Coordinates of C-alpha atoms in Angstrom, one line a residue:
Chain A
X1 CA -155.6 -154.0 -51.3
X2 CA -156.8 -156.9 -49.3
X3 CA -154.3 -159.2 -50.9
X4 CA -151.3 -156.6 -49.8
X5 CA -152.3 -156.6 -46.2
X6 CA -152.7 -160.2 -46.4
X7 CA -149.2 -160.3 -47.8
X8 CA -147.6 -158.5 -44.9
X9 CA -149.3 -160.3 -42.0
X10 CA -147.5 -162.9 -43.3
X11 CA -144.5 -161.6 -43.4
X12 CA -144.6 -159.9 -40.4
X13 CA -145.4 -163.2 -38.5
X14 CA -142.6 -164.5 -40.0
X15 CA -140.3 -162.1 -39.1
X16 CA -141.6 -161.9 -35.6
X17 CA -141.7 -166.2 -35.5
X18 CA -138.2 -166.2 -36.8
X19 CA -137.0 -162.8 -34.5
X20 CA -138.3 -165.1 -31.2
X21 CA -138.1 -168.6 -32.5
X22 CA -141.6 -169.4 -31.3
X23 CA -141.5 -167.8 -27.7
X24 CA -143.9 -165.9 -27.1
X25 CA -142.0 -164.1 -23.8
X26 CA -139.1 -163.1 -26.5
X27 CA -141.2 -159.8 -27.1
X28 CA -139.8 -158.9 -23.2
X29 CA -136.4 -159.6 -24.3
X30 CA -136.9 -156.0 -26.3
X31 CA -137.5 -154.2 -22.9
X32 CA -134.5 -155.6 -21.6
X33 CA -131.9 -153.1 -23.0
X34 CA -134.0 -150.0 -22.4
X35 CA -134.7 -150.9 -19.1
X36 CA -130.9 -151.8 -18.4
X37 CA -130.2 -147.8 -20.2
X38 CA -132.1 -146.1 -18.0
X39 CA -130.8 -147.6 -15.0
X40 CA -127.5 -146.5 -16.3
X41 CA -128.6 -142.9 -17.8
X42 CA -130.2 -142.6 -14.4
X43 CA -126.9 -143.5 -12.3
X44 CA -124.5 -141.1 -14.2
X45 CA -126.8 -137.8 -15.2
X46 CA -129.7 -138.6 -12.6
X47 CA -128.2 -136.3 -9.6
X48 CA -127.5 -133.4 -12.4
X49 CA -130.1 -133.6 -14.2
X50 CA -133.1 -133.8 -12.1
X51 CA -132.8 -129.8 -12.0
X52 CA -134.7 -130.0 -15.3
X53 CA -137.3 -131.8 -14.2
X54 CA -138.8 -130.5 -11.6
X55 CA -136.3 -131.5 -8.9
X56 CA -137.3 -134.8 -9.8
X57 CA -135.2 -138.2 -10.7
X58 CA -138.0 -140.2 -11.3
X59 CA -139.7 -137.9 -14.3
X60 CA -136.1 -137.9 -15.3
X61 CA -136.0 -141.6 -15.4
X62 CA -139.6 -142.0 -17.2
X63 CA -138.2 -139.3 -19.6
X64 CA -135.6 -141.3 -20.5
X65 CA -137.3 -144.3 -20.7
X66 CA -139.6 -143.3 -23.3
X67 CA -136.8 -141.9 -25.1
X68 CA -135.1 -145.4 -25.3
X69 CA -138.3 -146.5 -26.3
X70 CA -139.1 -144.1 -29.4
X71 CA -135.4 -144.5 -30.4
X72 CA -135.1 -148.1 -30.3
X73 CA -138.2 -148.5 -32.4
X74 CA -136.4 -146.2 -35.3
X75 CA -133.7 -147.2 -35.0
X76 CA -134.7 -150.5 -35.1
X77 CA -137.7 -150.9 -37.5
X78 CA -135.3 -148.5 -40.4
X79 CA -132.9 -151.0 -40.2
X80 CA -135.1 -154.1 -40.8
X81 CA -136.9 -152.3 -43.4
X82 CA -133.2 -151.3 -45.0
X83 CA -132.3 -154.6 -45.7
X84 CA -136.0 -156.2 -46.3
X85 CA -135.7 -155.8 -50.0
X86 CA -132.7 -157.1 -51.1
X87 CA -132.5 -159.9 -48.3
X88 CA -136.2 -160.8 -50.0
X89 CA -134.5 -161.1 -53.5
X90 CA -134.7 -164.7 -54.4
X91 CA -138.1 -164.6 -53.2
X92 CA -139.3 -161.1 -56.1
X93 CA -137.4 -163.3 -58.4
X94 CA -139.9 -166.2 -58.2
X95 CA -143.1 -165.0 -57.1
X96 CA -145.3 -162.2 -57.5
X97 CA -145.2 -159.8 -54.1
X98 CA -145.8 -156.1 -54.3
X99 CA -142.0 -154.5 -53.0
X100 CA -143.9 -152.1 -51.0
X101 CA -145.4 -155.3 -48.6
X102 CA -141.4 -155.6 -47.2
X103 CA -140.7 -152.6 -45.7
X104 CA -144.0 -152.3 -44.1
X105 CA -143.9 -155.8 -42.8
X106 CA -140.3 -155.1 -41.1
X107 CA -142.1 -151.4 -39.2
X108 CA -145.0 -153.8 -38.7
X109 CA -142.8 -156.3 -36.7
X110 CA -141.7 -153.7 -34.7
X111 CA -144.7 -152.1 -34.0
X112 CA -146.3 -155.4 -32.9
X113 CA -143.0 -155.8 -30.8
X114 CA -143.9 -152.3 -29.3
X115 CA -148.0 -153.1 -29.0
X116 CA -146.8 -156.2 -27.3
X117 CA -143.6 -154.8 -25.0
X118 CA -143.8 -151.7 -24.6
X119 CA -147.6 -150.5 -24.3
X120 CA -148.5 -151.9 -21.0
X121 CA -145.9 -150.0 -19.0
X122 CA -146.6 -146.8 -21.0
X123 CA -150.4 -147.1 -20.3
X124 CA -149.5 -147.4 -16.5
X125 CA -147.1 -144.8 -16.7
X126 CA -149.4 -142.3 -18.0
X127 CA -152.0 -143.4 -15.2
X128 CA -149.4 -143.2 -12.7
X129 CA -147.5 -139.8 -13.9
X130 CA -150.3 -137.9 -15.6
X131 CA -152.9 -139.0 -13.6
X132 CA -155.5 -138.4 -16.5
X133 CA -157.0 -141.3 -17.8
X134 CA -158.0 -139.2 -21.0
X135 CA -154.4 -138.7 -22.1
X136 CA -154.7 -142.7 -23.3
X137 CA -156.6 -141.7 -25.9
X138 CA -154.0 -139.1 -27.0
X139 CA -151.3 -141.9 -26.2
X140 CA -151.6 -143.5 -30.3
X141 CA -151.4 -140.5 -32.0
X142 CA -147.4 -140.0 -31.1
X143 CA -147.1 -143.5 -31.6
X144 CA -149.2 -143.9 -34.8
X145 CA -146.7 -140.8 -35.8
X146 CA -143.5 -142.8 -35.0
X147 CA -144.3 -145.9 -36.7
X148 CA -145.0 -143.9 -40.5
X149 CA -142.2 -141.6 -39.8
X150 CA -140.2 -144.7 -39.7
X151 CA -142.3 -146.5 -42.6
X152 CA -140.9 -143.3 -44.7
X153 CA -137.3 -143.6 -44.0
X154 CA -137.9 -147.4 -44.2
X155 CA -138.9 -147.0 -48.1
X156 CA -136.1 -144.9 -48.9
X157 CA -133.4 -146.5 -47.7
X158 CA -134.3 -150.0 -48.4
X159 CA -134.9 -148.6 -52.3
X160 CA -131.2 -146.8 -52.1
X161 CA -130.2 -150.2 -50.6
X162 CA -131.0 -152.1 -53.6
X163 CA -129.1 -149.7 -56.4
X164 CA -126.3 -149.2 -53.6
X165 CA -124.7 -151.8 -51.7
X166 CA -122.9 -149.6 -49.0
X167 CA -125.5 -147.8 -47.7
X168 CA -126.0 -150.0 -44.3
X169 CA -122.7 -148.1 -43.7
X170 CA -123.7 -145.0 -44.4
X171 CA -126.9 -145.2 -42.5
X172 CA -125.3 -146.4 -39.1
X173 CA -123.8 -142.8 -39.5
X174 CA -126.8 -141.4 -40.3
X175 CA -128.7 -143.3 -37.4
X176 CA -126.2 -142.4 -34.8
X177 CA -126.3 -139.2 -35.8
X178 CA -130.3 -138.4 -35.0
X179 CA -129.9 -140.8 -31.9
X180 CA -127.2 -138.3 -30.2
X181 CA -129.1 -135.3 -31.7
X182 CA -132.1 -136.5 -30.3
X183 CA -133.1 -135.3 -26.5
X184 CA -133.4 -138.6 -25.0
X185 CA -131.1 -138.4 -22.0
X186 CA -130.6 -135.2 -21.6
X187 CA -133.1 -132.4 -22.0
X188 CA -132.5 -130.1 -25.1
X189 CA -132.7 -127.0 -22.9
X190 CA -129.2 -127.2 -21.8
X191 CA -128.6 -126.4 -25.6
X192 CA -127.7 -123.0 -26.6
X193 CA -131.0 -121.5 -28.0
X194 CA -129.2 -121.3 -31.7
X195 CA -128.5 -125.4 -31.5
X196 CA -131.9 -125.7 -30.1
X197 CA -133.9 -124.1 -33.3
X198 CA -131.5 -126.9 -35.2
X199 CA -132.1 -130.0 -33.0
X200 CA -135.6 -129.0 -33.3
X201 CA -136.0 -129.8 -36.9
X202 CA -135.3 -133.3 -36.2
X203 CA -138.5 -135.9 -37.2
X204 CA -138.3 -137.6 -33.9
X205 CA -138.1 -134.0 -31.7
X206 CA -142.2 -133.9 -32.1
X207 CA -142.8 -137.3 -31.1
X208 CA -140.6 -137.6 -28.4
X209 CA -141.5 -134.4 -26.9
X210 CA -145.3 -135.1 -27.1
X211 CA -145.2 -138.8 -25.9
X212 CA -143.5 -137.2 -23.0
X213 CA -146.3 -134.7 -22.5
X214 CA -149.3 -137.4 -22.4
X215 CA -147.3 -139.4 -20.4
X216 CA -146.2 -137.1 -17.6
X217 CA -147.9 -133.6 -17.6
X218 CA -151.2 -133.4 -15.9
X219 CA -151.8 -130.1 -18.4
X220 CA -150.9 -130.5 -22.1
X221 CA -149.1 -126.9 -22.9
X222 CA -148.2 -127.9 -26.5
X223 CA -150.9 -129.2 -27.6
X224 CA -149.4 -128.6 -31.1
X225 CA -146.6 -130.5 -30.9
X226 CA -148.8 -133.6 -31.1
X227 CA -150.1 -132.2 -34.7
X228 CA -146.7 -131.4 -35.6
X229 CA -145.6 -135.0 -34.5
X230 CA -148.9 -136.3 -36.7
X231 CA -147.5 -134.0 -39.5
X232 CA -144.4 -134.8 -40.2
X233 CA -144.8 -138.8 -39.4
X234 CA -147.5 -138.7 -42.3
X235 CA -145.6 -136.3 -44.5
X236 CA -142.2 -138.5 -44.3
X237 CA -144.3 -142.0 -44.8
X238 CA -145.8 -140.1 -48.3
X239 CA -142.5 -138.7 -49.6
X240 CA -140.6 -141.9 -49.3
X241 CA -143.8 -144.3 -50.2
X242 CA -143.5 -141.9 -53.4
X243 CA -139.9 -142.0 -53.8
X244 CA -139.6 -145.7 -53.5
X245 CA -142.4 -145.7 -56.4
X246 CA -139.6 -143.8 -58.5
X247 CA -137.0 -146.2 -57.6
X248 CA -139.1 -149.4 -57.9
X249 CA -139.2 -150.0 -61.7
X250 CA -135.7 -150.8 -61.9
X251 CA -135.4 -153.0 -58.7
X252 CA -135.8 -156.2 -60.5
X253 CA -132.5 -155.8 -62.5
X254 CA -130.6 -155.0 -59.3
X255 CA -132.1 -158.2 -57.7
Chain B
X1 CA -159.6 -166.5 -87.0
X2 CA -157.7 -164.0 -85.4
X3 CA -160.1 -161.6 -84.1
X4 CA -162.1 -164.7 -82.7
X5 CA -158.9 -165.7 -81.0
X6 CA -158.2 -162.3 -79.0
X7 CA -162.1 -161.8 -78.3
X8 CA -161.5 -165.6 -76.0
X9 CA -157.6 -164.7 -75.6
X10 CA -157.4 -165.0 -71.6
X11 CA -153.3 -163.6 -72.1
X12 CA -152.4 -161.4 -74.6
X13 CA -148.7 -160.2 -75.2
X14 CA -148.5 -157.4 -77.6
X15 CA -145.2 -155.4 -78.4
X16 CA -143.3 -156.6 -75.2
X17 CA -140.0 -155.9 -74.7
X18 CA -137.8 -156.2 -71.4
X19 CA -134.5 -154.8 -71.1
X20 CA -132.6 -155.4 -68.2
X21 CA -128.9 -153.9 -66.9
X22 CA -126.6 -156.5 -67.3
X23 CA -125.3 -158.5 -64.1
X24 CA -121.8 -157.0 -64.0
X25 CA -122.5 -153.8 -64.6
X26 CA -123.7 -153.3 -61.2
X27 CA -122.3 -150.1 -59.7
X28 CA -123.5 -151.0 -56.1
X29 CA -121.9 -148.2 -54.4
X30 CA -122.9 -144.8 -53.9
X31 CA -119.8 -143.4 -52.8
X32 CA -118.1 -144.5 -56.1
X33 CA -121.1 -143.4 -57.9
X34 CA -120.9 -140.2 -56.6
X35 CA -117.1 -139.5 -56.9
X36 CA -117.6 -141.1 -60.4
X37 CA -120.5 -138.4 -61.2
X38 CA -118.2 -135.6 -59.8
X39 CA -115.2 -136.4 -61.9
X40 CA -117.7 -136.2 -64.9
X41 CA -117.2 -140.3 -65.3
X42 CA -120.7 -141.1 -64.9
X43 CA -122.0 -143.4 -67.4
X44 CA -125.3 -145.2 -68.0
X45 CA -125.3 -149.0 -67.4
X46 CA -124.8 -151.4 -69.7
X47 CA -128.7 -153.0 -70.9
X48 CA -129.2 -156.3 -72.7
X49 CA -132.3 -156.5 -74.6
X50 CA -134.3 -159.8 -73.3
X51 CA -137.5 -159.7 -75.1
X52 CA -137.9 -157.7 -78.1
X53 CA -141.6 -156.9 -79.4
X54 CA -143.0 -159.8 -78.5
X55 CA -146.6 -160.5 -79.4
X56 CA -148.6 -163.4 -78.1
X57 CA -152.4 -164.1 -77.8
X58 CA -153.6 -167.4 -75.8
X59 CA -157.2 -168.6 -76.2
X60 CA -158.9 -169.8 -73.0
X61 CA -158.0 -173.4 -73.4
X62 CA -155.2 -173.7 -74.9
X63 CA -152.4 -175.5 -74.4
X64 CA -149.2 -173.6 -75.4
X65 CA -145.8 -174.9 -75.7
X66 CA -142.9 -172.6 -75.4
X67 CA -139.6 -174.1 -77.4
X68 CA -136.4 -172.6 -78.1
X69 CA -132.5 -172.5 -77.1
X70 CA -131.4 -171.8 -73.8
X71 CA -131.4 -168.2 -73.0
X72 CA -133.6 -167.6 -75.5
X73 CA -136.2 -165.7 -73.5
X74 CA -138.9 -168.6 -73.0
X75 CA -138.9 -168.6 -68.9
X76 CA -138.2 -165.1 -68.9
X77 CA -142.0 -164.8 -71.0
X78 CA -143.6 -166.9 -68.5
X79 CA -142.1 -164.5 -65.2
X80 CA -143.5 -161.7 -67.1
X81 CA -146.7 -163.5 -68.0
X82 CA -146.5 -164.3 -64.2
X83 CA -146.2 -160.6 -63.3
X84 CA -142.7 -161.3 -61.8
X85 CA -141.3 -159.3 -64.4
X86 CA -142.4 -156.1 -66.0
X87 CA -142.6 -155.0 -69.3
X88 CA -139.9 -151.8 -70.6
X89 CA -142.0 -151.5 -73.4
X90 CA -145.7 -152.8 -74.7
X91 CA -148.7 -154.5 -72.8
X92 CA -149.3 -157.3 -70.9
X93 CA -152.9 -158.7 -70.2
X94 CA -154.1 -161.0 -68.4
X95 CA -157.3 -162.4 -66.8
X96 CA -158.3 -165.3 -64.1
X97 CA -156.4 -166.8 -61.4
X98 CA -152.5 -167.7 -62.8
X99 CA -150.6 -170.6 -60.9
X100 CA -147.2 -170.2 -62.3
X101 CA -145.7 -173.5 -61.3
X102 CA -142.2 -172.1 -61.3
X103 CA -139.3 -173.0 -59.1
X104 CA -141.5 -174.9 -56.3
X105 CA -141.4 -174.0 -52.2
X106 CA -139.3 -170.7 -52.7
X107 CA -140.3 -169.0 -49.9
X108 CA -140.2 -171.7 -47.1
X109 CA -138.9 -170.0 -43.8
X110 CA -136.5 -173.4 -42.5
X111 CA -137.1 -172.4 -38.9
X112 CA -141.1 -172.2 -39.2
X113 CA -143.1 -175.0 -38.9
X114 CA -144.4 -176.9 -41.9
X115 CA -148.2 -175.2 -41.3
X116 CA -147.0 -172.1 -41.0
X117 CA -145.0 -172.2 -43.9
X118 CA -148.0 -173.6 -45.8
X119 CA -150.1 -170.8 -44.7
X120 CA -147.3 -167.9 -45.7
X121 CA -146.3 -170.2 -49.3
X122 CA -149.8 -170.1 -50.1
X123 CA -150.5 -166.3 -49.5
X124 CA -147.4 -165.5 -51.4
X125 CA -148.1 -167.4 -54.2
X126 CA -151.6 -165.6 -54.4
X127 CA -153.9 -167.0 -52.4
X128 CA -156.0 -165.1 -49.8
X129 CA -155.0 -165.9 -45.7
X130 CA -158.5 -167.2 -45.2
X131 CA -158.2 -170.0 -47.9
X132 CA -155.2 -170.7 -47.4
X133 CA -155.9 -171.7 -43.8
X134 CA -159.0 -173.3 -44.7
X135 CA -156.7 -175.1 -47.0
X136 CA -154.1 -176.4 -44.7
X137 CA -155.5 -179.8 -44.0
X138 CA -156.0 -180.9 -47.3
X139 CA -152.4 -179.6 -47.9
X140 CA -150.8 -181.8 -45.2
X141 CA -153.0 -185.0 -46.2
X142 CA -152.2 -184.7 -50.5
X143 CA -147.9 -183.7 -49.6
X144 CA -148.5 -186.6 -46.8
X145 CA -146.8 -184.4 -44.0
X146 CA -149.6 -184.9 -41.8
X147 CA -147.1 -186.3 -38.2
X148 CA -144.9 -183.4 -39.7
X149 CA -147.1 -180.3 -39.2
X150 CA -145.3 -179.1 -36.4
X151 CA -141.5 -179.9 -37.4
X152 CA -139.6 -176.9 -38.7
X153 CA -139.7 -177.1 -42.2
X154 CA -135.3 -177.5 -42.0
X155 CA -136.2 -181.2 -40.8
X156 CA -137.8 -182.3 -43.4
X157 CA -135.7 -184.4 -46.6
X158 CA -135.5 -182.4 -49.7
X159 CA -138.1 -184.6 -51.5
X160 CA -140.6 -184.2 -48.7
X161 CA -140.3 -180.5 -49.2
X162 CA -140.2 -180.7 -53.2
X163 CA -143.6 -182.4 -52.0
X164 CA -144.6 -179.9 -49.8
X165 CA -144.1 -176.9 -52.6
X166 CA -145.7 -178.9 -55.2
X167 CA -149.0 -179.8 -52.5
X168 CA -149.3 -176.1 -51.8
X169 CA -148.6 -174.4 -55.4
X170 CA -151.5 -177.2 -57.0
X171 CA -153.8 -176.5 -54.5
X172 CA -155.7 -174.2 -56.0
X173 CA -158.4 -173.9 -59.1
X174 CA -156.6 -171.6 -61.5
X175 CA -157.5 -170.4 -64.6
X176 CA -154.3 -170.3 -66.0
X177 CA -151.6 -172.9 -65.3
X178 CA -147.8 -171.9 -66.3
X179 CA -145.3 -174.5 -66.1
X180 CA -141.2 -175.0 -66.7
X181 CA -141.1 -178.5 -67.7
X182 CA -143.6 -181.0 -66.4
X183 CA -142.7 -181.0 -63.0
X184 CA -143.0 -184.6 -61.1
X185 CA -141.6 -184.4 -57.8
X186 CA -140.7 -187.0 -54.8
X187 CA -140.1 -190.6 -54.8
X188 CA -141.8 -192.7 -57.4
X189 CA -145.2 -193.1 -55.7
X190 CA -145.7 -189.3 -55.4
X191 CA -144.2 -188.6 -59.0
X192 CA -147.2 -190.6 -60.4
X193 CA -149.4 -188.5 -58.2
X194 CA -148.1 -185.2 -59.1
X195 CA -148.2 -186.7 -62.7
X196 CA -152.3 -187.1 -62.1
X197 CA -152.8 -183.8 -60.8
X198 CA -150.9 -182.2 -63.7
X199 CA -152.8 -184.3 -66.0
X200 CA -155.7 -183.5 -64.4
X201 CA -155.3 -179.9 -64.7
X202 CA -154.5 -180.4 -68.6
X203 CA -157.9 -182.4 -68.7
X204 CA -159.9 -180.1 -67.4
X205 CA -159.1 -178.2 -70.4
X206 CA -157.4 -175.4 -67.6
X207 CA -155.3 -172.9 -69.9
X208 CA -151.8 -173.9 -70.2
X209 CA -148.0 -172.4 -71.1
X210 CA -145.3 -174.7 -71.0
X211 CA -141.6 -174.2 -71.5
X212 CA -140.1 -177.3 -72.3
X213 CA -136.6 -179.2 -74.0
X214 CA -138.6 -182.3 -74.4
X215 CA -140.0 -182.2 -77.8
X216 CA -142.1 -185.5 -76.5
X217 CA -143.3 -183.9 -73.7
X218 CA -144.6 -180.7 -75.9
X219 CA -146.5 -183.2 -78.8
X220 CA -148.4 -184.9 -75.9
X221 CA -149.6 -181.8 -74.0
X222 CA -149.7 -178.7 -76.5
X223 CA -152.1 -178.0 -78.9
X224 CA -150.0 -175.0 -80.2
X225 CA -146.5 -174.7 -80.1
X226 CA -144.4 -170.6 -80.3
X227 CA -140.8 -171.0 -81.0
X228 CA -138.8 -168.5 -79.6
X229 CA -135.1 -167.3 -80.3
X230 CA -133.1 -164.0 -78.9
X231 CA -135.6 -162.5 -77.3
X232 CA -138.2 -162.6 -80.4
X233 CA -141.1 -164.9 -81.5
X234 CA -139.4 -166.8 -84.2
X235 CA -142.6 -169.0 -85.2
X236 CA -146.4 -169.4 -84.1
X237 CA -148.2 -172.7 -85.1
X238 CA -149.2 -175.9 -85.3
X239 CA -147.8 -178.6 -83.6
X240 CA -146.0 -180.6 -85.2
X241 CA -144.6 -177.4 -88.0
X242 CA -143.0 -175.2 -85.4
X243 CA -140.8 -178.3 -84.4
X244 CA -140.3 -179.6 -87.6
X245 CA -139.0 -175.7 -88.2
X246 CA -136.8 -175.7 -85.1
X247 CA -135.3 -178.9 -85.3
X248 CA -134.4 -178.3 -89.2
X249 CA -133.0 -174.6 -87.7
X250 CA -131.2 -176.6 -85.2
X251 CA -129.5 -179.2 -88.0
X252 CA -128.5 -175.4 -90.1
X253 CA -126.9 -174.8 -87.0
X254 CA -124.9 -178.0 -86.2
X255 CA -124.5 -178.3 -90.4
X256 CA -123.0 -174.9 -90.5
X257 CA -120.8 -175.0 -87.6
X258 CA -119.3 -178.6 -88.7
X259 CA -118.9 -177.5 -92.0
X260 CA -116.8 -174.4 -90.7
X261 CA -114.4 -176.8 -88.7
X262 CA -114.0 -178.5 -91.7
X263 CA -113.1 -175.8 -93.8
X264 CA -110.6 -174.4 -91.3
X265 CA -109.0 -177.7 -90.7
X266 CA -108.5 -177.8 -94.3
X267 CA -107.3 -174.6 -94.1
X268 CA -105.0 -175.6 -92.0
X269 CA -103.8 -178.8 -93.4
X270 CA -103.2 -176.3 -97.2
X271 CA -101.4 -173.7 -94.7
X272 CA -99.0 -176.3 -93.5
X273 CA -98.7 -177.8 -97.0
X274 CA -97.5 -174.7 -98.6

């Protein structure tokens, strides 16, 4: 056990060492495009929007802003972790690494990324917005939530990556599809109620949703939707940790 | 004799086989898989048996040497001694700290410097993160890389990083050592050094398995010599027996295949006669 975690802080230094090439202020580059997507989200649906919230552009603005934020990280982190088994071939053919130590490492990178990045400005947010200094302590468990939910997806696909070689293709699909499908610019109310119930079943609904909540509402109203958020993050990671168990013996041939 | 042998046996092989899907039978694409599976196509892939019931006990302190023709399955026993490879079928044990020797300074990041890379290298290869560090010093001074710590490793020559892999992998006390061919690496003053350290592993009387071509090379360092052929253990024994038996099995070989030639040619020649 010691040895594994040993294994991926290694290799999630690397990835980060190799991701910035030494600079430590790279980390900022990652805010860059969020930052630059609100302003634009903001611009074009701000005016309309706002209705939503309160009358309000700038708890549209911080809406969106975390939405970016959750999103990238999936989005991102799955798609290291996709390729992180098969780019690591050479290296399974030559030494002895546990598989699993790959895909955790690439989430890992990201979540150091978002530690790093993103935290700080979340933490002030939810000072600033909220105005509860309790809600930070709520603030890891939609976080902790994103980073297995993406963990799980992370095993699956990077064990369906090493049987099957076209699955990058098939999961840009599959990633655009839950970024559009998720509420991140626009709020999911101005979906009819059947669509709702459907866009509701997505992973990232809960986490989004409840982020949202400890960052901006003075009152938590659904207080569930952080359990539900904790839920299904922890129930994905154990599925696919399982599932890539089942597909593991066999990696070596593929390799 | 036996029983004595497995009670001090610090690896013990029994019954292993490893059967691998051949290279080309990849089907890496789950759409044709899929459309394949629908139009009732599908097919299992194609498998190659590698090792087949191989059985193998080493004694703590023994020196093994692993002979045989290419492709014969002797560096694909020392990955799955190495726990690079699993077993399809029977048991692999092992105990103590294994340095497999194999394939030297895969895992070097080019863009990282040459510390960090000995810090990750090391880990990888088995090492705790808190040795390995405590390690990296000694590391730098034995590969001689000490003005180099902070190049990225893509600056160095190859035989400064062939001494770089070889400083890291031997820098450890292992129980087991597992080598492919006695490796000597860098310019002539550090191939005599990595000569010593070798040596001084086989002194120390640290378990050993080596794959080697070199008969001379196995008489000077084995005490035991398995010859291996298609995936099975052909022979067990003493020294000098197994290679008298593979060498003889080798003249067969190059006896029966000359002979053949012959006969066709004269084949030929009573062909054309007629």
């Amino acid at each position: 056990m010691r040895r594994f975690w040993d294994v991926v802080f290694v290799l999630t230094r690397r990835l980060l060492n190799v991701r910035y090439r030494g600079s430590r202020l790279g980390v900022y580059w990652s805010l860059l495009n969020p930052l630059l997507m609100t302003i634009v989200y903001a611009s074009v649906f701000g005016a309309n929007f706002a209705q939503y919230y309160h009358g309000s552009i700038k708890e549209y603005v911080v809406n969106v802003f975390i939405g970016l934020i959750v999103l990238n990280f999936f989005v991102g982190a799955t798609e290291a972790a996709l390729t992180s088994v098969v780019a690591n071939g050479t290296l399974l053919n030559k030494l002895r690494i546990s598989f699993e130590a790959f895909p955790v490492a690439a989430v890992a990178s990201f979540g150091v990324q978002l530690a790093v990045g993103a935290t700080p400005f979340l933490l002030v947010l939810t000072l600033g917005c909220s105005g509860r200094p309790e809600h930070l302590l709520l603030l890891p468990i939609p976080l902790a939530s994103l980073a297995l939910l993406s963990a799980g997806i992370g095993f699956v696909i990077a064990g369906l990556y090493v049987h099957y070689r076209d699955i990058p293709y098939m999961y840009e699909m599959v990633a655009f599809l839950i970024w559009i499908t998720s509420p991140v610019f626009y709020p999911i109310s101005i979906a009819p109620e059947r669509i709702q119930a459907v866009l509701k079943l997505n992973p990232l609904y809960p986490i989004l949703q409840s982020l949202r909540e400890v960052v901006l509402a003075p009152v938590i109203t659904e207080p569930y939707l952080l359990l539900w958020a904790l839920l299904t993050g922890g129930g994905v990671c154990a599925v696919g940790y399982a599932l890539f168990r089942m597909m593991k013996p066999t990696f070596m041939d593929m390799l | 004799m036996t029983e004595a042998v497995s009670e001090r046996a610090v690896i013990s092989l029994s019954g292993v086989s490893l059967v691998r899907r051949t290279h080309e039978e990849y089907s890496h694409d789950l759409k044709a898989s899929a459309f394949a599976f629908v139009e009732g196509r599908y097919r299992k892939s194609l498998r190659k048996t590698v090792l087949d019931g191989v059985d193998l006990d080493v004694p703590a302190g023994a020196k093994v040497g692993i002979i045989g023709p290419n492709g014969a399955g002797k560096s694909t026993i020392l990955k799955v001694i190495a726990g690079i490879l699993a077993p399809t079928a029977g048991s692999v044990w092992t105990t103590g700290r294994i340095a497999p020797l194999l394939e030297l300074g895969a895992g070097f990041e080019p863009d990282l410097s040459v510390t960090e890379n000995i810090v990750s290298y090391g880990v990888l290869l088995g090492g705790s993160r808190a040795e390995t560090l405590r390690k990296v010093e000694s590391i730098l001074a034995y590969a001689e890389l000490e003005e180099y710590r902070n190049y990225p490793v893509r600056a160095l020559s190859s035989g400064m990083l062939a001494r770089l892999g070889f400083a890291v992998a031997t820098d450890v006390d292992p129980d087991v050592v597992i080598l492919d061919e006695i490796l000597t690496v860098g310019d002539e003053l550090f191939r005599k050094k990595s000569r010593r350290r070798i040596e001084g592993f086989l002194k120390r009387g640290i378990t050993t398995l080596i794959v080697s071509h070199e008969m001379q090379t196995i008489r000077e360092t084995c005490d035991r010599v398995v010859w291996v052929e298609r995936g099975r253990v052909r022979l067990a024994g003493g020294v000098e027996s197994t290679i008298a038996a593979y060498l003889d099995s080798i003249d067969e070989v190059a006896l029966r295949m000359v002979r053949a030639r012959y006969s066709q040619r004269l084949n030929g020649a009573a062909s054309v006669a007629d």
